[in-house]
Coordinates of C-alpha atoms (C1' of nucleotides) in Angstrom, one line a residue:
Chain A
M1368 CA 125.2 176.7 -17.8
M1369 CA 128.3 174.6 -17.8
Q1370 CA 131.2 175.8 -15.6
P1371 CA 132.7 178.5 -17.9
D1372 CA 136.5 179.0 -18.3
L1373 CA 136.9 182.7 -17.4
R1374 CA 140.6 183.1 -18.1
P1375 CA 140.8 185.9 -20.7
M1376 CA 142.8 185.5 -24.0
L1377 CA 145.9 187.7 -24.0
A1378 CA 147.5 189.6 -26.8
T1379 CA 151.1 189.9 -27.9
L1380 CA 152.6 193.4 -28.0
T1381 CA 153.9 194.9 -31.3
D1382 CA 154.7 198.4 -32.4
K1383 CA 154.2 198.1 -36.1
P1384 CA 150.7 198.6 -37.5
F1385 CA 149.8 196.7 -40.7
D1386 CA 147.0 196.3 -43.3
D1387 CA 145.5 192.8 -43.9
P1388 CA 142.0 191.9 -45.1
G1389 CA 142.0 188.9 -42.8
W1390 CA 142.4 191.0 -39.7
L1391 CA 140.1 193.3 -37.8
F1392 CA 141.1 196.3 -35.8
E1393 CA 139.5 197.7 -32.6
T1394 CA 140.2 200.5 -30.3
K1395 CA 142.7 199.6 -27.6
W1396 CA 140.9 200.5 -24.4
D1397 CA 143.0 201.7 -21.5
G1398 CA 141.5 200.2 -18.4
F1399 CA 141.1 196.8 -16.5
R1400 CA 140.3 193.6 -18.3
A1401 CA 137.1 192.1 -17.0
V1402 CA 135.2 189.0 -17.9
A1403 CA 131.4 189.2 -17.2
V1404 CA 129.1 186.3 -16.4
A1405 CA 125.6 187.5 -17.1
A1406 CA 122.1 186.0 -16.9
P1407 CA 118.7 187.7 -16.8
G1408 CA 118.6 189.7 -13.7
R1409 CA 122.1 189.1 -12.4
A1410 CA 125.7 189.6 -13.5
S1411 CA 129.2 189.3 -12.0
L1412 CA 132.6 190.7 -13.1
Y1413 CA 135.9 189.0 -12.8
S1414 CA 139.4 190.5 -13.1
R1415 CA 142.2 188.9 -15.2
N1416 CA 143.2 187.0 -12.2
L1417 CA 139.7 185.7 -11.7
N1418 CA 139.0 187.9 -8.7
D1419 CA 135.4 188.8 -8.2
I1420 CA 135.3 192.6 -8.7
S1421 CA 131.5 192.9 -9.0
K1422 CA 131.2 194.9 -5.7
K1423 CA 133.6 197.5 -7.1
Y1424 CA 131.5 198.2 -10.2
P1425 CA 127.8 197.6 -9.2
S1426 CA 126.4 199.9 -11.9
I1427 CA 128.2 197.9 -14.6
C1428 CA 126.8 194.7 -13.2
E1429 CA 123.3 196.1 -13.1
A1430 CA 123.6 197.1 -16.7
L1431 CA 124.8 193.7 -17.7
S1432 CA 122.0 192.0 -15.8
A1433 CA 119.6 193.4 -18.5
I1434 CA 121.1 190.8 -21.0
E1435 CA 118.3 188.4 -21.8
H1436 CA 120.6 185.4 -22.1
E1437 CA 123.0 183.4 -20.1
A1438 CA 126.3 184.7 -21.5
V1439 CA 130.0 185.1 -20.7
L1440 CA 131.5 188.3 -22.2
D1441 CA 135.0 189.6 -22.5
G1442 CA 135.8 193.3 -22.3
E1443 CA 137.6 196.1 -20.7
L1444 CA 136.4 198.3 -17.9
V1445 CA 137.3 201.9 -18.6
A1446 CA 136.7 205.4 -17.4
L1447 CA 136.3 208.1 -20.0
D1448 CA 137.8 211.6 -19.8
A1449 CA 136.1 214.8 -21.1
H1450 CA 137.1 213.9 -24.6
G1451 CA 135.7 210.4 -24.5
R1452 CA 139.1 208.7 -24.3
S1453 CA 139.6 205.9 -21.9
R1454 CA 142.0 206.8 -19.1
F1455 CA 143.5 204.2 -16.7
Q1456 CA 144.0 206.6 -13.9
L1457 CA 140.4 207.9 -14.0
L1458 CA 139.3 204.3 -13.5
Q1459 CA 141.6 203.8 -10.5
N1460 CA 140.1 206.9 -8.9
A1461 CA 136.5 206.0 -9.9
E1462 CA 135.6 204.7 -6.5
R1463 CA 136.3 208.1 -4.9
E1464 CA 135.7 210.6 -7.7
P1465 CA 132.8 210.5 -10.1
A1466 CA 133.9 209.2 -13.6
R1467 CA 132.0 208.0 -16.6
L1468 CA 132.4 204.3 -16.3
L1469 CA 132.0 202.1 -19.3
Y1470 CA 132.3 198.3 -20.0
C1471 CA 133.6 198.0 -23.6
V1472 CA 132.7 194.4 -24.7
F1473 CA 134.6 192.9 -27.5
D1474 CA 134.0 189.1 -27.3
L1475 CA 131.3 186.6 -26.5
L1476 CA 132.6 183.3 -25.1
Y1477 CA 129.5 181.4 -24.1
L1478 CA 125.8 181.9 -25.0
D1479 CA 122.9 180.0 -23.4
G1480 CA 125.1 177.1 -22.4
K1481 CA 126.9 176.9 -25.8
D1482 CA 130.7 177.3 -25.8
L1483 CA 131.4 179.7 -28.7
R1484 CA 135.2 179.8 -28.2
G1485 CA 135.8 177.5 -31.1
R1486 CA 133.8 179.7 -33.4
P1487 CA 135.6 182.4 -35.6
L1488 CA 136.0 185.8 -34.0
L1489 CA 133.7 187.5 -36.5
E1490 CA 130.9 185.1 -35.8
R1491 CA 131.3 185.6 -32.0
K1492 CA 131.3 189.4 -32.4
A1493 CA 128.1 189.3 -34.6
A1494 CA 126.4 187.3 -31.8
L1495 CA 127.6 189.7 -29.2
E1496 CA 126.2 192.7 -31.0
Q1497 CA 122.8 191.0 -31.2
I1498 CA 122.5 190.3 -27.4
L1499 CA 124.1 193.4 -25.9
P1500 CA 121.4 195.7 -24.5
K1501 CA 121.4 199.4 -25.1
S1502 CA 122.9 201.1 -22.0
P1503 CA 125.1 204.2 -21.4
L1504 CA 127.3 201.9 -19.4
L1505 CA 127.8 199.2 -22.1
L1506 CA 129.6 199.6 -25.4
Y1507 CA 130.0 197.1 -28.2
S1508 CA 133.6 197.5 -29.3
A1509 CA 133.2 198.0 -33.0
H1510 CA 136.0 197.2 -35.5
V1511 CA 137.3 198.0 -39.0
T1512 CA 138.5 195.3 -41.3
G1513 CA 141.8 195.3 -43.1
A1514 CA 142.8 199.0 -42.7
G1515 CA 145.1 198.7 -39.6
I1516 CA 147.5 201.5 -40.5
K1517 CA 144.7 204.0 -40.9
A1518 CA 143.1 202.9 -37.7
F1519 CA 146.4 203.2 -35.8
N1520 CA 147.1 206.7 -37.2
R1521 CA 143.6 207.7 -36.2
A1522 CA 144.1 206.4 -32.7
K1523 CA 147.4 208.2 -32.4
R1524 CA 145.9 211.5 -33.6
L1525 CA 143.1 211.1 -31.0
G1526 CA 145.6 210.5 -28.2
E1527 CA 144.5 207.0 -27.7
E1528 CA 146.8 204.1 -26.5
G1529 CA 146.8 202.3 -29.9
V1530 CA 144.7 199.6 -31.6
M1531 CA 144.1 195.9 -31.1
A1532 CA 144.6 193.7 -34.2
K1533 CA 142.7 190.4 -34.2
L1534 CA 142.6 187.5 -36.7
A1535 CA 139.1 187.5 -38.1
T1536 CA 138.9 183.8 -38.2
G1537 CA 140.7 183.2 -34.9
R1538 CA 139.3 181.1 -32.1
Y1539 CA 139.2 182.2 -28.5
R1540 CA 142.1 180.6 -26.5
A1541 CA 141.4 181.1 -22.8
G1542 CA 144.3 182.1 -20.7
E1543 CA 146.8 182.0 -23.6
R1544 CA 148.9 184.8 -25.1
T1545 CA 148.7 184.3 -28.9
R1546 CA 149.8 186.0 -32.1
E1547 CA 146.2 186.0 -33.3
W1548 CA 145.6 189.0 -31.0
L1549 CA 148.1 191.8 -31.3
K1550 CA 148.2 195.1 -29.4
V1551 CA 149.7 197.9 -31.5
K1552 CA 150.8 200.6 -29.1
A1553 CA 151.3 204.3 -29.8
S1554 CA 153.7 205.3 -27.1
Q1555 CA 155.1 208.8 -26.3
E1556 CA 158.8 209.7 -26.0
Q1557 CA 160.5 212.2 -23.8
E1558 CA 164.0 213.4 -23.0
V1559 CA 164.8 213.3 -19.3
V1560 CA 167.7 214.0 -17.0
I1561 CA 168.9 211.3 -14.6
V1562 CA 169.0 212.7 -11.1
G1563 CA 169.4 209.5 -9.2
F1564 CA 169.0 205.8 -9.1
T1565 CA 167.4 203.3 -6.6
A1566 CA 169.1 200.2 -5.1
P1567 CA 168.7 196.9 -7.0
R1568 CA 166.6 194.1 -5.5
R1569 CA 166.7 190.3 -5.7
S1570 CA 168.9 189.2 -8.6
R1571 CA 169.2 192.7 -10.2
K1572 CA 172.7 194.2 -10.4
Y1573 CA 174.0 197.7 -10.3
F1574 CA 170.7 199.7 -9.8
G1575 CA 167.0 199.2 -9.8
A1576 CA 165.4 202.2 -11.5
L1577 CA 166.6 205.6 -12.8
V1578 CA 165.1 208.6 -11.0
L1579 CA 164.2 211.1 -13.8
A1580 CA 163.5 214.9 -13.9
V1581 CA 163.0 217.7 -16.4
R1582 CA 164.1 221.3 -16.2
E1583 CA 161.3 223.7 -15.0
G1584 CA 162.3 227.3 -14.3
K1585 CA 165.6 227.2 -12.5
G1586 CA 165.1 223.8 -10.9
W1587 CA 164.4 220.2 -11.6
T1588 CA 161.0 218.6 -11.5
Y1589 CA 160.6 214.9 -10.8
V1590 CA 158.8 213.0 -13.6
G1591 CA 159.1 209.4 -12.5
R1592 CA 161.4 206.4 -12.5
A1593 CA 162.3 204.0 -15.3
G1594 CA 163.2 200.5 -14.2
T1595 CA 163.0 198.6 -17.4
G1596 CA 164.5 198.7 -20.9
F1597 CA 168.0 197.7 -19.8
N1598 CA 169.9 194.6 -20.5
A1599 CA 172.8 193.4 -18.2
E1600 CA 175.5 195.3 -20.2
M1601 CA 173.4 198.6 -20.2
L1602 CA 173.0 198.3 -16.4
R1603 CA 176.7 197.9 -16.0
S1604 CA 177.8 200.7 -18.3
L1605 CA 175.2 203.1 -17.1
H1606 CA 176.1 202.5 -13.5
A1607 CA 179.7 203.2 -14.4
K1608 CA 178.7 206.5 -15.8
L1609 CA 176.5 207.4 -12.8
V1610 CA 179.0 206.5 -10.0
P1611 CA 181.3 209.6 -10.7
L1612 CA 178.3 211.8 -10.5
I1613 CA 177.1 210.7 -7.1
T1614 CA 176.3 213.6 -4.8
E1615 CA 174.9 214.1 -1.3
V1616 CA 172.9 217.0 -2.6
K1617 CA 169.4 216.0 -3.6
P1618 CA 168.8 217.8 -7.0
I1619 CA 165.0 217.9 -6.6
A1620 CA 163.4 220.3 -4.1
E1621 CA 160.0 218.4 -4.1
K1622 CA 159.3 215.2 -2.3
V1623 CA 160.2 212.0 -4.2
P1624 CA 158.8 208.6 -3.4
D1625 CA 161.3 206.1 -1.8
A1626 CA 163.9 208.9 -1.4
A1627 CA 165.6 206.9 1.4
N1628 CA 166.4 204.2 -1.1
T1629 CA 167.7 206.6 -3.7
T1630 CA 171.3 207.6 -4.5
W1631 CA 171.4 211.1 -6.0
V1632 CA 173.6 212.1 -8.9
K1633 CA 174.5 215.4 -10.4
P1634 CA 171.9 216.2 -13.2
K1635 CA 174.3 215.7 -16.2
L1636 CA 173.2 212.6 -18.1
V1637 CA 170.3 212.9 -20.6
A1638 CA 168.2 209.9 -21.4
E1639 CA 165.5 209.1 -23.9
V1640 CA 162.5 207.2 -22.5
K1641 CA 159.2 206.1 -23.9
F1642 CA 156.0 205.9 -21.8
T1643 CA 152.3 205.5 -22.2
E1644 CA 150.9 208.7 -20.8
W1645 CA 151.4 211.5 -18.3
T1646 CA 149.7 210.9 -14.9
S1647 CA 147.6 213.6 -13.2
A1648 CA 150.6 214.2 -10.9
G1649 CA 152.7 215.1 -14.0
E1650 CA 154.7 211.9 -14.0
M1651 CA 155.2 209.3 -16.7
R1652 CA 153.3 206.1 -16.7
H1653 CA 155.2 202.9 -17.6
P1654 CA 158.4 204.6 -18.5
V1655 CA 160.9 202.5 -20.5
F1656 CA 164.6 203.5 -20.9
L1657 CA 165.6 203.7 -24.6
G1658 CA 169.2 205.1 -24.3
L1659 CA 171.4 208.0 -23.4
R1660 CA 171.4 211.2 -25.4
T1661 CA 174.9 212.5 -25.7
D1662 CA 173.9 215.3 -28.1
K1663 CA 171.8 217.2 -25.5
K1664 CA 172.6 219.4 -22.6
A1665 CA 170.8 218.5 -19.4
T1666 CA 169.6 222.1 -19.0
D1667 CA 167.9 222.0 -22.4
V1668 CA 165.6 219.1 -21.3
V1669 CA 162.0 220.3 -20.7
R1670 CA 158.7 218.6 -20.6
E1671 CA 157.4 218.0 -24.1
M1672 CA 153.8 218.0 -23.1
P1673 CA 152.0 220.7 -21.1
K1674 CA 151.9 220.0 -17.4
P1675 CA 148.4 218.7 -16.5
L1676 CA 145.9 221.2 -15.0
S1677 CA 145.8 219.0 -11.9
E1678 CA 149.0 220.2 -10.2
A1679 CA 148.1 218.7 -6.9
K1680 CA 150.8 216.1 -6.2
S1681 CA 149.1 214.3 -3.4
R1682 CA 151.3 211.5 -2.2
P1683 CA 149.7 209.8 0.8
G1684 CA 152.7 207.8 2.1
S1685 CA 155.3 206.1 0.0
R1686 CA 154.4 203.4 -2.5
R1687 CA 155.5 199.9 -2.9
G1688 CA 158.7 199.5 -4.7
Chain B
dG239 C1' 143.1 212.9 15.8
dC240 C1' 146.3 213.7 12.3
dT241 C1' 150.3 212.5 9.5
dC242 C1' 153.5 209.5 7.7
dA243 C1' 155.6 205.1 6.6
dT244 C1' 155.0 200.4 5.6
dA245 C1' 152.9 196.5 3.6
dC246 C1' 149.8 194.7 1.1
dT247 C1' 146.3 194.6 -3.1
dC248 C1' 145.1 195.5 -8.0
dC249 C1' 146.6 196.4 -12.7
dC250 C1' 150.5 197.1 -16.3
dT251 C1' 155.4 196.6 -19.4
dC252 C1' 159.7 194.7 -20.5
dA253 C1' 164.0 191.6 -20.6
dG254 C1' 166.1 187.4 -20.0
dA255 C1' 166.1 182.5 -19.1
dT256 C1' 164.2 178.2 -20.0
dG257 C1' 162.1 174.4 -22.2
dA258 C1' 159.4 172.2 -25.9
Chain C
dT268 C1' 162.4 179.3 -33.0
dC269 C1' 158.8 180.4 -30.3
dA270 C1' 156.0 180.4 -26.2
dT271 C1' 156.0 180.7 -21.4
dC272 C1' 157.6 181.9 -17.0
dT273 C1' 160.1 184.8 -13.7
dG274 C1' 161.5 188.9 -11.8
dA275 C1' 162.8 193.6 -12.5
dG276 C1' 160.2 198.0 -12.8
dG277 C1' 155.8 201.3 -12.8
dG278 C1' 150.9 203.8 -10.9
dA279 C1' 147.1 203.6 -8.2
dG280 C1' 144.4 202.1 -3.9
dT281 C1' 143.5 200.4 1.2
dA282 C1' 144.8 199.0 6.0
dT283 C1' 147.5 199.4 9.9
dG284 C1' 150.6 201.1 13.3
dA285 C1' 153.8 204.5 15.3
dG286 C1' 154.8 209.0 16.6
dC287 C1' 153.5 213.7 17.5

DNA sequence: GCTCATACTCCCTCAGATGA
DNA sequence: TCATCTGAGGGAGTATGAGC
């Protein structure tokens, strides 16, 4: 086979679902992007940055080696929860804890030496469906055509991350972020109380991230940090509101990552954040600051999702950041 | 030997600057 | 105007070294 280009095509983020007969809509899988190079009896997996991750997922490689062609596939490595939903965190723990791993394949880039990237998406997907062997570890990522809003609402109802919208006639553009692939994300929102802020780094001014908590019982429970969603003016004005609230007293009893780098404030300001999901430690994943809520009392702010069953907040050491 | 902190890896999102 | 790049942030892991 010719030297294949393994750089995956990237999607542009949008938050508005749409209907269009020229587009197809797939499940947005929540895992690691992986490109597979397969041939009869052997297969390798590569991350988005072209690192060889075959040794981390030998069972997936073994399943892929059953493909009776030389092929380069594009897909997402996921771990499924008890409800069959893909969960990023399960995947990260998969090396230590048993999880149901799955390689969800949604595109075929090369087949038996032929470069298919110039062919329309629908044609590539049809060829992919033909060659993908039946395996509990491999899944052909099916799609619906046209009905994007319905697909998005269904994904939201099932607690999934969203849907991928793809131009049916689109070519595969390796390594490019295009508007022919769109990820339509269904994010969650939560009111939180600001209990501190971290120091800025590099060119950032005023503060790095906001330390966030919710009311539980008579105390405050740490739920994560939001370091994005601000522009320069928001950083300045928010910092001006935080400075008069600075206190030596840490509002949270539990251990907080990077506490030495945190300035604590009295829990007065209520913020609205959006995020992708709750982690097993009861913290928000990918929190993004949306704005301050002046109509809410800090003591009224509670977690809007039930705390996960896994209460164990194991924190081996502090994290980067 | 154990615990904890640090520094690195992997992945991700988002905002702002820059250049075509 | 749009695409791309950079740098801010996040969650998770592993490896290493210091201190008890």
